[in-house]
Amino acid sequence: MAEEKKRKTSPGEFVRQVRSETSKVVWPTREETVRTAIFVFIMMLILSLFFLGIDSIFSALVRWLLTLA
């Protein structure tokens, strides 16, 4: 297979490409950021309560099994 030679990019061209790509980024608004942070906090709270319940159930089950031995 013949591989195509990749052209080396000069540091100046690299910086221009980075600036060009950075200008395409759409940054979230403050409202979107706050809404997302609140959503993450609520999901963290729900999941932590879920895993606390699962852990408590398994802990009680293991304690019960150990009393049988």
mmCIF file of C-alpha atoms in Angstrom:
data_model
loop_
_atom_site.group_PDB
_atom_site.id
_atom_site.type_symbol
_atom_site.label_atom_id
_atom_site.label_comp_id
_atom_site.label_asym_id
_atom_site.label_seq_id
_atom_site.Cartn_x
_atom_site.Cartn_y
_atom_site.Cartn_z
ATOM 1 C CA MET A 1 0.000 0.000 0.000
ATOM 2 C CA ALA A 2 1.281 3.410 -0.858
ATOM 3 C CA GLU A 3 0.924 5.809 2.015
ATOM 4 C CA GLU A 4 0.390 9.438 1.281
ATOM 5 C CA LYS A 5 3.009 11.729 2.765
ATOM 6 C CA LYS A 6 1.503 14.091 5.276
ATOM 7 C CA ARG A 7 2.473 17.709 4.888
ATOM 8 C CA LYS A 8 4.083 19.151 8.009
ATOM 9 C CA THR A 9 2.279 22.153 9.442
ATOM 10 C CA SER A 10 4.347 25.159 10.417
ATOM 11 C CA PRO A 11 3.806 26.642 13.903
ATOM 12 C CA GLY A 12 2.268 29.784 12.377
ATOM 13 C CA GLU A 13 -0.193 27.754 10.283
ATOM 14 C CA PHE A 14 -1.050 25.654 13.352
ATOM 15 C CA VAL A 15 -1.886 28.783 15.370
ATOM 16 C CA ARG A 16 -4.075 30.078 12.516
ATOM 17 C CA GLN A 17 -5.921 26.755 12.362
ATOM 18 C CA VAL A 18 -6.457 26.750 16.134
ATOM 19 C CA ARG A 19 -7.840 30.301 16.039
ATOM 20 C CA SER A 20 -10.114 29.378 13.156
ATOM 21 C CA GLU A 21 -11.489 26.335 14.976
ATOM 22 C CA THR A 22 -11.839 28.240 18.260
ATOM 23 C CA SER A 23 -13.947 30.894 16.548
ATOM 24 C CA LYS A 24 -16.432 28.150 15.553
ATOM 25 C CA VAL A 25 -17.088 27.162 19.171
ATOM 26 C CA VAL A 26 -20.544 28.125 20.428
ATOM 27 C CA TRP A 27 -20.226 28.919 24.126
ATOM 28 C CA PRO A 28 -23.251 28.327 26.372
ATOM 29 C CA THR A 29 -25.082 31.282 27.838
ATOM 30 C CA ARG A 30 -25.114 31.923 31.566
ATOM 31 C CA GLU A 31 -28.713 30.659 31.743
ATOM 32 C CA GLU A 32 -27.807 27.396 29.986
ATOM 33 C CA THR A 33 -24.841 26.899 32.301
ATOM 34 C CA VAL A 34 -26.940 27.468 35.433
ATOM 35 C CA ARG A 35 -29.712 25.179 34.141
ATOM 36 C CA THR A 36 -27.207 22.426 33.379
ATOM 37 C CA ALA A 37 -25.546 22.789 36.784
ATOM 38 C CA ILE A 38 -28.917 22.504 38.530
ATOM 39 C CA PHE A 39 -29.793 19.439 36.460
ATOM 40 C CA VAL A 40 -26.461 17.803 37.349
ATOM 41 C CA PHE A 41 -27.014 18.544 41.052
ATOM 42 C CA ILE A 42 -30.540 17.051 40.980
ATOM 43 C CA MET A 43 -29.341 13.926 39.158
ATOM 44 C CA MET A 44 -26.455 13.567 41.634
ATOM 45 C CA LEU A 45 -28.916 13.789 44.524
ATOM 46 C CA ILE A 46 -31.303 11.229 42.991
ATOM 47 C CA LEU A 47 -28.519 8.786 42.156
ATOM 48 C CA SER A 48 -26.870 9.147 45.566
ATOM 49 C CA LEU A 49 -30.184 8.346 47.284
ATOM 50 C CA PHE A 50 -30.719 5.390 44.928
ATOM 51 C CA PHE A 51 -27.277 3.940 45.647
ATOM 52 C CA LEU A 52 -27.696 4.581 49.371
ATOM 53 C CA GLY A 53 -30.887 2.499 49.250
ATOM 54 C CA ILE A 54 -29.265 -0.302 47.242
ATOM 55 C CA ASP A 55 -26.254 -0.320 49.563
ATOM 56 C CA SER A 56 -28.491 -0.435 52.642
ATOM 57 C CA ILE A 57 -30.476 -3.350 51.219
ATOM 58 C CA PHE A 58 -27.343 -5.352 50.397
ATOM 59 C CA SER A 59 -25.831 -4.510 53.771
ATOM 60 C CA ALA A 60 -28.939 -5.763 55.585
ATOM 61 C CA LEU A 61 -28.984 -8.884 53.404
ATOM 62 C CA VAL A 62 -25.340 -9.673 54.158
ATOM 63 C CA ARG A 63 -25.875 -9.097 57.898
ATOM 64 C CA TRP A 64 -28.875 -11.468 57.802
ATOM 65 C CA LEU A 65 -26.877 -14.111 55.890
ATOM 66 C CA LEU A 66 -24.036 -13.854 58.409
ATOM 67 C CA THR A 67 -26.446 -14.539 61.291
ATOM 68 C CA LEU A 68 -27.367 -17.844 59.622
ATOM 69 C CA ALA A 69 -23.771 -19.109 59.693
#
